GROMACS .gro file of N, CA, C and O in nm:
model
  520
    1ASP      N    1  -1.722   0.073   0.932
    1ASP     CA    2  -1.614   0.158   0.885
    1ASP      C    3  -1.479   0.100   0.924
    1ASP      O    4  -1.468   0.023   1.018
    2VAL      N    5  -1.380   0.141   0.850
    2VAL     CA    6  -1.241   0.100   0.877
    2VAL      C    7  -1.158   0.226   0.898
    2VAL      O    8  -1.170   0.322   0.821
    3GLN      N    9  -1.078   0.225   1.001
    3GLN     CA   10  -0.986   0.336   1.025
    3GLN      C   11  -0.844   0.287   0.993
    3GLN      O   12  -0.805   0.178   1.033
    4LEU      N   13  -0.770   0.369   0.920
    4LEU     CA   14  -0.634   0.335   0.878
    4LEU      C   15  -0.539   0.442   0.926
    4LEU      O   16  -0.563   0.561   0.905
    5VAL      N   17  -0.430   0.399   0.988
    5VAL     CA   18  -0.330   0.493   1.038
    5VAL      C   19  -0.193   0.451   0.987
    5VAL      O   20  -0.146   0.341   1.018
    6GLU      N   21  -0.132   0.538   0.907
    6GLU     CA   22   0.000   0.509   0.852
    6GLU      C   23   0.108   0.567   0.942
    6GLU      O   24   0.086   0.666   1.013
    7SER      N   25   0.225   0.507   0.933
    7SER     CA   26   0.343   0.558   1.003
    7SER      C   27   0.468   0.508   0.931
    7SER      O   28   0.459   0.419   0.847
    8GLY      N   29   0.581   0.569   0.963
    8GLY     CA   30   0.708   0.520   0.910
    8GLY      C   31   0.770   0.604   0.801
    8GLY      O   32   0.880   0.573   0.754
    9GLY      N   33   0.703   0.709   0.758
    9GLY     CA   34   0.761   0.793   0.655
    9GLY      C   35   0.877   0.875   0.710
    9GLY      O   36   0.906   0.874   0.830
   10GLY      N   37   0.945   0.944   0.620
   10GLY     CA   38   1.058   1.026   0.661
   10GLY      C   39   1.143   1.067   0.544
   10GLY      O   40   1.102   1.050   0.428
   11SER      N   41   1.260   1.120   0.574
   11SER     CA   42   1.355   1.162   0.471
   11SER      C   43   1.473   1.067   0.468
   11SER      O   44   1.524   1.028   0.573
   12VAL      N   45   1.514   1.031   0.350
   12VAL     CA   46   1.624   0.937   0.335
   12VAL      C   47   1.701   0.969   0.208
   12VAL      O   48   1.646   1.029   0.114
   13GLN      N   49   1.826   0.933   0.206
   13GLN     CA   50   1.906   0.952   0.085
   13GLN      C   51   1.879   0.841  -0.014
   13GLN      O   52   1.838   0.730   0.022
   14ALA      N   53   1.903   0.872  -0.140
   14ALA     CA   54   1.886   0.771  -0.245
   14ALA      C   55   1.967   0.646  -0.213
   14ALA      O   56   2.082   0.655  -0.166
   15GLY      N   57   1.904   0.532  -0.234
   15GLY     CA   58   1.967   0.405  -0.201
   15GLY      C   59   1.930   0.353  -0.064
   15GLY      O   60   1.958   0.237  -0.030
   16GLY      N   61   1.867   0.438   0.016
   16GLY     CA   62   1.829   0.400   0.151
   16GLY      C   63   1.699   0.323   0.156
   16GLY      O   64   1.640   0.292   0.052
   17SER      N   65   1.654   0.294   0.278
   17SER     CA   66   1.534   0.214   0.299
   17SER      C   67   1.442   0.280   0.401
   17SER      O   68   1.488   0.352   0.491
   18LEU      N   69   1.314   0.252   0.386
   18LEU     CA   70   1.213   0.290   0.483
   18LEU      C   71   1.111   0.178   0.491
   18LEU      O   72   1.089   0.106   0.393
   19ARG      N   73   1.045   0.168   0.606
   19ARG     CA   74   0.937   0.071   0.622
   19ARG      C   75   0.813   0.145   0.670
   19ARG      O   76   0.812   0.202   0.779
   20LEU      N   77   0.711   0.142   0.588
   20LEU     CA   78   0.583   0.204   0.623
   20LEU      C   79   0.493   0.099   0.687
   20LEU      O   80   0.495  -0.018   0.649
   21SER      N   81   0.411   0.145   0.781
   21SER     CA   82   0.312   0.058   0.846
   21SER      C   83   0.175   0.120   0.833
   21SER      O   84   0.161   0.243   0.835
   22CYS      N   85   0.074   0.035   0.823
   22CYS     CA   86  -0.065   0.080   0.818
   22CYS      C   87  -0.145  -0.008   0.912
   22CYS      O   88  -0.160  -0.128   0.886
   23ALA      N   89  -0.195   0.051   1.019
   23ALA     CA   90  -0.275  -0.023   1.116
   23ALA      C   91  -0.422   0.000   1.088
   23ALA      O   92  -0.468   0.114   1.082
   24ALA      N   93  -0.495  -0.111   1.071
   24ALA     CA   94  -0.638  -0.105   1.043
   24ALA      C   95  -0.718  -0.139   1.168
   24ALA      O   96  -0.681  -0.229   1.243
   25SER      N   97  -0.827  -0.068   1.189
   25SER     CA   98  -0.917  -0.099   1.299
   25SER      C   99  -1.060  -0.076   1.253
   25SER      O  100  -1.084  -0.015   1.149
   26GLY      N  101  -1.154  -0.125   1.333
   26GLY     CA  102  -1.294  -0.111   1.295
   26GLY      C  103  -1.343  -0.237   1.229
   26GLY      O  104  -1.315  -0.348   1.273
   27SER      N  105  -1.415  -0.223   1.120
   27SER     CA  106  -1.474  -0.337   1.050
   27SER      C  107  -1.370  -0.400   0.958
   27SER      O  108  -1.373  -0.385   0.836
   28THR      N  109  -1.277  -0.471   1.018
   28THR     CA  110  -1.163  -0.522   0.941
   28THR      C  111  -1.200  -0.636   0.849
   28THR      O  112  -1.116  -0.683   0.773
   29TYR      N  113  -1.327  -0.680   0.849
   29TYR     CA  114  -1.367  -0.778   0.747
   29TYR      C  115  -1.361  -0.714   0.609
   29TYR      O  116  -1.363  -0.781   0.508
   30SER      N  117  -1.350  -0.580   0.606
   30SER     CA  118  -1.343  -0.508   0.479
   30SER      C  119  -1.201  -0.490   0.429
   30SER      O  120  -1.177  -0.412   0.339
   31THR      N  121  -1.106  -0.560   0.491
   31THR     CA  122  -0.967  -0.534   0.456
   31THR      C  123  -0.902  -0.649   0.382
   31THR      O  124  -0.780  -0.663   0.386
   32ASN      N  125  -0.980  -0.733   0.312
   32ASN     CA  126  -0.919  -0.840   0.235
   32ASN      C  127  -0.825  -0.785   0.127
   32ASN      O  128  -0.722  -0.843   0.100
   33CYS      N  129  -0.864  -0.675   0.066
   33CYS     CA  130  -0.781  -0.613  -0.036
   33CYS      C  131  -0.734  -0.478   0.017
   33CYS      O  132  -0.813  -0.387   0.038
   34MET      N  133  -0.605  -0.468   0.038
   34MET     CA  134  -0.545  -0.343   0.084
   34MET      C  135  -0.432  -0.305  -0.008
   34MET      O  136  -0.373  -0.390  -0.075
   35ALA      N  137  -0.401  -0.177  -0.010
   35ALA     CA  138  -0.298  -0.130  -0.102
   35ALA      C  139  -0.229  -0.006  -0.049
   35ALA      O  140  -0.279   0.061   0.041
   36TRP      N  141  -0.115   0.020  -0.105
   36TRP     CA  142  -0.042   0.145  -0.083
   36TRP      C  143  -0.046   0.226  -0.212
   36TRP      O  144  -0.021   0.172  -0.320
   37PHE      N  145  -0.079   0.352  -0.198
   37PHE     CA  146  -0.076   0.447  -0.308
   37PHE      C  147   0.024   0.557  -0.273
   37PHE      O  148   0.058   0.577  -0.156
   38ARG      N  149   0.066   0.629  -0.374
   38ARG     CA  150   0.148   0.747  -0.348
   38ARG      C  151   0.105   0.860  -0.441
   38ARG      O  152   0.051   0.835  -0.549
   39GLN      N  153   0.132   0.979  -0.395
   39GLN     CA  154   0.096   1.097  -0.473
   39GLN      C  155   0.205   1.201  -0.461
   39GLN      O  156   0.236   1.248  -0.350
   40ALA      N  157   0.263   1.235  -0.575
   40ALA     CA  158   0.363   1.342  -0.580
   40ALA      C  159   0.290   1.473  -0.607
   40ALA      O  160   0.181   1.473  -0.665
   41PRO      N  161   0.350   1.586  -0.571
   41PRO     CA  162   0.285   1.715  -0.594
   41PRO      C  163   0.249   1.735  -0.741
   41PRO      O  164   0.332   1.711  -0.830
   42GLY      N  165   0.125   1.772  -0.765
   42GLY     CA  166   0.080   1.798  -0.900
   42GLY      C  167   0.047   1.675  -0.982
   42GLY      O  168   0.015   1.686  -1.100
   43GLN      N  169   0.056   1.559  -0.919
   43GLN     CA  170   0.029   1.435  -0.991
   43GLN      C  171  -0.088   1.361  -0.927
   43GLN      O  172  -0.126   1.387  -0.813
   44SER      N  173  -0.146   1.268  -1.002
   44SER     CA  174  -0.257   1.189  -0.950
   44SER      C  175  -0.204   1.079  -0.859
   44SER      O  176  -0.086   1.044  -0.862
   45ARG      N  177  -0.293   1.026  -0.778
   45ARG     CA  178  -0.257   0.920  -0.686
   45ARG      C  179  -0.239   0.789  -0.764
   45ARG      O  180  -0.325   0.753  -0.845
   46GLU      N  181  -0.128   0.720  -0.742
   46GLU     CA  182  -0.101   0.598  -0.817
   46GLU      C  183  -0.080   0.479  -0.724
   46GLU      O  184  -0.024   0.494  -0.614
   47GLY      N  185  -0.125   0.363  -0.769
   47GLY     CA  186  -0.107   0.242  -0.691
   47GLY      C  187   0.038   0.198  -0.691
   47GLY      O  188   0.101   0.197  -0.797
   48VAL      N  189   0.090   0.163  -0.575
   48VAL     CA  190   0.227   0.118  -0.561
   48VAL      C  191   0.233  -0.034  -0.542
   48VAL      O  192   0.311  -0.102  -0.606
   49ALA      N  193   0.148  -0.084  -0.453
   49ALA     CA  194   0.145  -0.228  -0.425
   49ALA      C  195   0.013  -0.264  -0.359
   49ALA      O  196  -0.049  -0.180  -0.293
   50SER      N  197  -0.031  -0.386  -0.380
   50SER     CA  198  -0.155  -0.433  -0.316
   50SER      C  199  -0.133  -0.569  -0.254
   50SER      O  200  -0.043  -0.645  -0.294
   51PHE      N  201  -0.217  -0.600  -0.155
   51PHE     CA  202  -0.210  -0.729  -0.086
   51PHE      C  203  -0.352  -0.780  -0.073
   51PHE      O  204  -0.437  -0.715  -0.014
   52TYR      N  205  -0.376  -0.900  -0.131
   52TYR     CA  206  -0.507  -0.963  -0.117
   52TYR      C  207  -0.496  -1.074  -0.016
   52TYR      O  208  -0.416  -1.167  -0.034
   53TYR      N  209  -0.574  -1.064   0.090
   53TYR     CA  210  -0.568  -1.160   0.201
   53TYR      C  211  -0.675  -1.264   0.179
   53TYR      O  212  -0.781  -1.260   0.241
   54GLY      N  213  -0.648  -1.359   0.088
   54GLY     CA  214  -0.747  -1.462   0.059
   54GLY      C  215  -0.724  -1.588   0.138
   54GLY      O  216  -0.614  -1.611   0.187
   55SER      N  217  -0.827  -1.669   0.150
   55SER     CA  218  -0.812  -1.796   0.218
   55SER      C  219  -0.735  -1.893   0.130
   55SER      O  220  -0.724  -1.873   0.009
   56SER      N  221  -0.679  -1.995   0.192
   56SER     CA  222  -0.602  -2.093   0.115
   56SER      C  223  -0.689  -2.161   0.011
   56SER      O  224  -0.642  -2.202  -0.094
   57TYR      N  225  -0.821  -2.173   0.039
   57TYR     CA  226  -0.914  -2.234  -0.055
   57TYR      C  227  -0.916  -2.159  -0.188
   57TYR      O  228  -0.932  -2.216  -0.295
   58PHE      N  229  -0.899  -2.028  -0.178
   58PHE     CA  230  -0.900  -1.944  -0.298
   58PHE      C  231  -0.760  -1.908  -0.344
   58PHE      O  232  -0.742  -1.813  -0.419
   59GLY      N  233  -0.661  -1.982  -0.298
   59GLY     CA  234  -0.525  -1.960  -0.347
   59GLY      C  235  -0.436  -1.883  -0.254
   59GLY      O  236  -0.319  -1.861  -0.285
   60GLY      N  237  -0.491  -1.841  -0.139
   60GLY     CA  238  -0.406  -1.772  -0.042
   60GLY      C  239  -0.384  -1.627  -0.078
   60GLY      O  240  -0.456  -1.567  -0.155
   61ALA      N  241  -0.280  -1.570  -0.019
   61ALA     CA  242  -0.251  -1.429  -0.037
   61ALA      C  243  -0.192  -1.403  -0.175
   61ALA      O  244  -0.129  -1.491  -0.236
   62ALA      N  245  -0.213  -1.282  -0.225
   62ALA     CA  246  -0.159  -1.242  -0.355
   62ALA      C  247  -0.115  -1.097  -0.346
   62ALA      O  248  -0.178  -1.016  -0.278
   63THR      N  249  -0.006  -1.067  -0.413
   63THR     CA  250   0.046  -0.931  -0.413
   63THR      C  251   0.063  -0.880  -0.555
   63THR      O  252   0.078  -0.958  -0.650
   64ASN      N  253   0.057  -0.750  -0.569
   64ASN     CA  254   0.082  -0.683  -0.697
   64ASN      C  255   0.173  -0.564  -0.672
   64ASN      O  256   0.166  -0.502  -0.565
   65TYR      N  257   0.253  -0.531  -0.772
   65TYR     CA  258   0.344  -0.417  -0.761
   65TYR      C  259   0.341  -0.336  -0.890
   65TYR      O  260   0.329  -0.392  -1.000
   66ALA      N  261   0.357  -0.206  -0.875
   66ALA     CA  262   0.377  -0.120  -0.991
   66ALA      C  263   0.514  -0.154  -1.051
   66ALA      O  264   0.609  -0.189  -0.979
   67ASP      N  265   0.524  -0.140  -1.182
   67ASP     CA  266   0.650  -0.172  -1.250
   67ASP      C  267   0.766  -0.091  -1.192
   67ASP      O  268   0.879  -0.140  -1.183
   68SER      N  269   0.738   0.033  -1.153
   68SER     CA  270   0.845   0.122  -1.107
   68SER      C  271   0.905   0.081  -0.973
   68SER      O  272   1.013   0.127  -0.937
   69VAL      N  273   0.836  -0.006  -0.898
   69VAL     CA  274   0.886  -0.046  -0.766
   69VAL      C  275   0.914  -0.195  -0.757
   69VAL      O  276   0.966  -0.242  -0.656
   70GLU      N  277   0.878  -0.271  -0.861
   70GLU     CA  278   0.900  -0.415  -0.861
   70GLU      C  279   1.045  -0.447  -0.830
   70GLU      O  280   1.138  -0.389  -0.888
   71GLY      N  281   1.068  -0.536  -0.735
   71GLY     CA  282   1.202  -0.575  -0.697
   71GLY      C  283   1.266  -0.487  -0.591
   71GLY      O  284   1.370  -0.522  -0.535
   72ARG      N  285   1.203  -0.373  -0.561
   72ARG     CA  286   1.258  -0.282  -0.459
   72ARG      C  287   1.166  -0.271  -0.338
   72ARG      O  288   1.212  -0.250  -0.226
   73PHE      N  289   1.035  -0.281  -0.361
   73PHE     CA  290   0.936  -0.269  -0.254
   73PHE      C  291   0.875  -0.406  -0.227
   73PHE      O  292   0.859  -0.488  -0.317
   74THR      N  293   0.838  -0.428  -0.100
   74THR     CA  294   0.771  -0.551  -0.061
   74THR      C  295   0.654  -0.517   0.030
   74THR      O  296   0.672  -0.449   0.132
   75ILE      N  297   0.535  -0.564  -0.007
   75ILE     CA  298   0.418  -0.545   0.075
   75ILE      C  299   0.390  -0.674   0.152
   75ILE      O  300   0.406  -0.784   0.099
   76SER      N  301   0.350  -0.659   0.278
   76SER     CA  302   0.321  -0.777   0.360
   76SER      C  303   0.217  -0.740   0.465
   76SER      O  304   0.186  -0.622   0.485
   77ARG      N  305   0.163  -0.843   0.530
   77ARG     CA  306   0.067  -0.823   0.638
   77ARG      C  307   0.109  -0.904   0.758
   77ARG      O  308   0.173  -1.009   0.745
   78ASP      N  309   0.071  -0.859   0.875
   78ASP     CA  310   0.105  -0.935   0.995
   78ASP      C  311   0.009  -1.053   1.008
   78ASP      O  312  -0.090  -1.063   0.936
   79ARG      N  313   0.039  -1.143   1.102
   79ARG     CA  314  -0.041  -1.265   1.118
   79ARG      C  315  -0.186  -1.235   1.150
   79ARG      O  316  -0.276  -1.304   1.106
   80GLY      N  317  -0.208  -1.129   1.227
   80GLY     CA  318  -0.345  -1.094   1.262
   80GLY      C  319  -0.421  -1.032   1.147
   80GLY      O  320  -0.545  -1.024   1.151
   81GLY      N  321  -0.349  -0.987   1.046
   81GLY     CA  322  -0.413  -0.932   0.927
   81GLY      C  323  -0.453  -0.788   0.939
   81GLY      O  324  -0.513  -0.733   0.847
   82ASN      N  325  -0.420  -0.722   1.050
   82ASN     CA  326  -0.466  -0.586   1.068
   82ASN      C  327  -0.357  -0.481   1.048
   82ASN      O  328  -0.384  -0.361   1.063
   83VAL      N  329  -0.237  -0.524   1.016
   83VAL     CA  330  -0.128  -0.429   0.988
   83VAL      C  331  -0.067  -0.467   0.854
   83VAL      O  332  -0.033  -0.583   0.831
   84VAL      N  333  -0.056  -0.370   0.767
   84VAL     CA  334   0.007  -0.390   0.637
   84VAL      C  335   0.135  -0.308   0.633
   84VAL      O  336   0.137  -0.193   0.678
   85TYR      N  337   0.239  -0.369   0.582
   85TYR     CA  338   0.369  -0.303   0.576
   85TYR      C  339   0.409  -0.281   0.430
   85TYR      O  340   0.370  -0.355   0.341
   86LEU      N  341   0.491  -0.179   0.410
   86LEU     CA  342   0.554  -0.158   0.280
   86LEU      C  343   0.702  -0.135   0.307
   86LEU      O  344   0.741  -0.028   0.356
   87GLN      N  345   0.781  -0.237   0.278
   87GLN     CA  346   0.926  -0.225   0.291
   87GLN      C  347   0.979  -0.167   0.162
   87GLN      O  348   0.958  -0.225   0.055
   88MET      N  349   1.046  -0.054   0.172
   88MET     CA  350   1.096   0.016   0.054
   88MET      C  351   1.248   0.019   0.060
   88MET      O  352   1.306   0.081   0.150
   89ASP      N  353   1.312  -0.048  -0.033
   89ASP     CA  354   1.458  -0.054  -0.041
   89ASP      C  355   1.506   0.013  -0.168
   89ASP      O  356   1.431   0.029  -0.264
   90ASN      N  357   1.634   0.049  -0.167
   90ASN     CA  358   1.696   0.114  -0.284
   90ASN      C  359   1.609   0.229  -0.333
   90ASN      O  360   1.575   0.239  -0.452
   91LEU      N  361   1.571   0.315  -0.242
   91LEU     CA  362   1.482   0.426  -0.275
   91LEU      C  363   1.547   0.522  -0.373
   91LEU      O  364   1.670   0.544  -0.370
   92LYS      N  365   1.463   0.580  -0.458
   92LYS     CA  366   1.507   0.675  -0.559
   92LYS      C  367   1.434   0.808  -0.538
   92LYS      O  368   1.323   0.810  -0.481
   93PRO      N  369   1.491   0.917  -0.588
   93PRO     CA  370   1.424   1.047  -0.572
   93PRO      C  371   1.281   1.046  -0.628
   93PRO      O  372   1.193   1.114  -0.572
   94GLU      N  373   1.257   0.969  -0.733
   94GLU     CA  374   1.123   0.965  -0.792
   94GLU      C  375   1.023   0.889  -0.704
   94GLU      O  376   0.904   0.887  -0.735
   95ASP      N  377   1.068   0.828  -0.596
   95ASP     CA  378   0.978   0.765  -0.501
   95ASP      C  379   0.920   0.867  -0.402
   95ASP      O  380   0.832   0.832  -0.322
   96THR      N  381   0.967   0.989  -0.410
   96THR     CA  382   0.918   1.093  -0.319
   96THR      C  383   0.771   1.119  -0.338
   96THR      O  384   0.722   1.125  -0.451
   97GLY      N  385   0.699   1.134  -0.227
   97GLY     CA  386   0.556   1.163  -0.234
   97GLY      C  387   0.488   1.132  -0.103
   97GLY      O  388   0.551   1.084  -0.008
   98MET      N  389   0.358   1.159  -0.100
   98MET     CA  390   0.277   1.121   0.015
   98MET      C  391   0.226   0.980  -0.010
   98MET      O  392   0.170   0.953  -0.116
   99TYR      N  393   0.247   0.894   0.087
   99TYR     CA  394   0.207   0.755   0.074
   99TYR      C  395   0.081   0.731   0.156
   99TYR      O  396   0.075   0.766   0.274
  100TYR      N  397  -0.018   0.669   0.092
  100TYR     CA  398  -0.147   0.644   0.155
  100TYR      C  399  -0.176   0.494   0.159
  100TYR      O  400  -0.150   0.423   0.062
  101CYS      N  401  -0.233   0.452   0.268
  101CYS     CA  402  -0.284   0.316   0.281
  101CYS      C  403  -0.432   0.318   0.244
  101CYS      O  404  -0.504   0.411   0.281
  102ALA      N  405  -0.477   0.215   0.174
  102ALA     CA  406  -0.616   0.207   0.131
  102ALA      C  407  -0.670   0.067   0.158
  102ALA      O  408  -0.597  -0.032   0.152
  103ALA      N  409  -0.801   0.060   0.185
  103ALA     CA  410  -0.864  -0.068   0.214
  103ALA      C  411  -1.002  -0.077   0.151
  103ALA      O  412  -1.058   0.024   0.107
  104HIS      N  413  -1.054  -0.202   0.153
  104HIS     CA  414  -1.186  -0.232   0.095
  104HIS      C  415  -1.187  -0.194  -0.051
  104HIS      O  416  -1.269  -0.115  -0.099
  105GLY      N  417  -1.091  -0.254  -0.123
  105GLY     CA  418  -1.079  -0.224  -0.263
  105GLY      C  419  -1.094  -0.347  -0.350
  105GLY      O  420  -1.140  -0.452  -0.303
  106VAL      N  421  -1.055  -0.333  -0.474
  106VAL     CA  422  -1.061  -0.443  -0.571
  106VAL      C  423  -0.919  -0.476  -0.612
  106VAL      O  424  -0.848  -0.391  -0.668
  107CYS      N  425  -0.877  -0.598  -0.582
  107CYS     CA  426  -0.739  -0.635  -0.609
  107CYS      C  427  -0.722  -0.708  -0.742
  107CYS      O  428  -0.609  -0.734  -0.782
  108SER      N  429  -0.831  -0.742  -0.809
  108SER     CA  430  -0.821  -0.819  -0.932
  108SER      C  431  -0.778  -0.732  -1.048
  108SER      O  432  -0.804  -0.611  -1.050
  109GLY      N  433  -0.714  -0.796  -1.146
  109GLY     CA  434  -0.671  -0.725  -1.265
  109GLY      C  435  -0.586  -0.605  -1.230
  109GLY      O  436  -0.497  -0.613  -1.146
  110ASP      N  437  -0.613  -0.492  -1.295
  110ASP     CA  438  -0.541  -0.367  -1.268
  110ASP      C  439  -0.621  -0.272  -1.179
  110ASP      O  440  -0.583  -0.156  -1.162
  111HIS      N  441  -0.733  -0.320  -1.125
  111HIS     CA  442  -0.816  -0.234  -1.041
  111HIS      C  443  -0.742  -0.182  -0.920
  111HIS      O  444  -0.769  -0.072  -0.873
  112TRP      N  445  -0.647  -0.263  -0.869
  112TRP     CA  446  -0.577  -0.224  -0.747
  112TRP      C  447  -0.497  -0.097  -0.766
  112TRP      O  448  -0.462  -0.030  -0.669
  113LYS      N  449  -0.467  -0.060  -0.891
  113LYS     CA  450  -0.387   0.059  -0.919
  113LYS      C  451  -0.472   0.187  -0.918
  113LYS      O  452  -0.417   0.297  -0.923
  114VAL      N  453  -0.603   0.171  -0.911
  114VAL     CA  454  -0.693   0.285  -0.931
  114VAL      C  455  -0.758   0.325  -0.799
  114VAL      O  456  -0.827   0.244  -0.735
  115ALA      N  457  -0.738   0.450  -0.759
  115ALA     CA  458  -0.783   0.496  -0.629
  115ALA      C  459  -0.934   0.485  -0.610
  115ALA      O  460  -0.981   0.457  -0.499
  116LYS      N  461  -1.012   0.504  -0.716
  116LYS     CA  462  -1.157   0.506  -0.700
  116LYS      C  463  -1.216   0.373  -0.656
  116LYS      O  464  -1.330   0.367  -0.611
  117TYR      N  465  -1.139   0.265  -0.669
  117TYR     CA  466  -1.189   0.133  -0.631
  117TYR      C  467  -1.167   0.102  -0.483
  117TYR      O  468  -1.198  -0.007  -0.438
  118PHE      N  469  -1.114   0.197  -0.409
  118PHE     CA  470  -1.091   0.178  -0.265
  118PHE      C  471  -1.178   0.272  -0.186
  118PHE      O  472  -1.196   0.389  -0.220
  119THR      N  473  -1.232   0.219  -0.077
  119THR     CA  474  -1.329   0.294   0.003
  119THR      C  475  -1.266   0.371   0.118
  119THR      O  476  -1.304   0.485   0.146
  120TYR      N  477  -1.171   0.309   0.185
  120TYR     CA  478  -1.115   0.369   0.306
  120TYR      C  479  -0.969   0.410   0.284
  120TYR      O  480  -0.892   0.338   0.221
  121TRP      N  481  -0.935   0.524   0.342
  121TRP     CA  482  -0.800   0.580   0.323
  121TRP      C  483  -0.744   0.629   0.456
  121TRP      O  484  -0.818   0.679   0.542
  122GLY      N  485  -0.613   0.617   0.468
  122GLY     CA  486  -0.544   0.677   0.580
  122GLY      C  487  -0.512   0.823   0.551
  122GLY      O  488  -0.543   0.873   0.442
  123GLN      N  489  -0.447   0.887   0.646
  123GLN     CA  490  -0.418   1.030   0.633
  123GLN      C  491  -0.291   1.056   0.553
  123GLN      O  492  -0.265   1.169   0.512
  124GLY      N  493  -0.212   0.952   0.531
  124GLY     CA  494  -0.091   0.966   0.453
  124GLY      C  495   0.033   0.988   0.538
  124GLY      O  496   0.026   1.040   0.649
  125THR      N  497   0.146   0.945   0.485
  125THR     CA  498   0.275   0.968   0.549
  125THR      C  499   0.375   1.008   0.440
  125THR      O  500   0.379   0.948   0.333
  126GLN      N  501   0.452   1.113   0.467
  126GLN     CA  502   0.541   1.169   0.366
  126GLN      C  503   0.671   1.091   0.357
  126GLN      O  504   0.734   1.059   0.459
  127VAL      N  505   0.711   1.064   0.233
  127VAL     CA  506   0.840   1.002   0.205
  127VAL      C  507   0.917   1.096   0.113
  127VAL      O  508   0.866   1.137   0.009
  128THR      N  509   1.037   1.134   0.156
  128THR     CA  510   1.121   1.223   0.077
  128THR      C  511   1.256   1.156   0.054
  128THR      O  512   1.323   1.118   0.150
  129VAL      N  513   1.293   1.142  -0.072
  129VAL     CA  514   1.420   1.080  -0.108
  129VAL      C  515   1.505   1.182  -0.181
  129VAL      O  516   1.461   1.240  -0.281
  130SER      N  517   1.624   1.208  -0.131
  130SER     CA  518   1.710   1.309  -0.195
  130SER      C  519   1.842   1.249  -0.240
  130SER      O  520   1.874   1.134  -0.203
   0.00000   0.00000   0.00000
């Protein structure tokens, strides 16, 4: 099993920045594909960004972003590979929602955008932009 703990959410004015962190523990061999999702009230959970931690033999790391956050959000991982970050800049009110970290998923194609392809989830951290 993998345990995921998110932190870094909060309230910010439009145009501001936040940095979310997701610490993974347990069977971290299952964390090659990790992602951030968000869910606004009354809406389904949507993929925001993904990070594939591949070996250099297979092309190294790869990232994906939702069109709505491209150029504003940056996903990264620490050297140890057990912490994933989501740097969110130029935040907009429509970025408001609960943000979840997910692991043991499928990063190929558009699968990373779909919640059902991920096995492990954190408890979520709230982001509010006004």
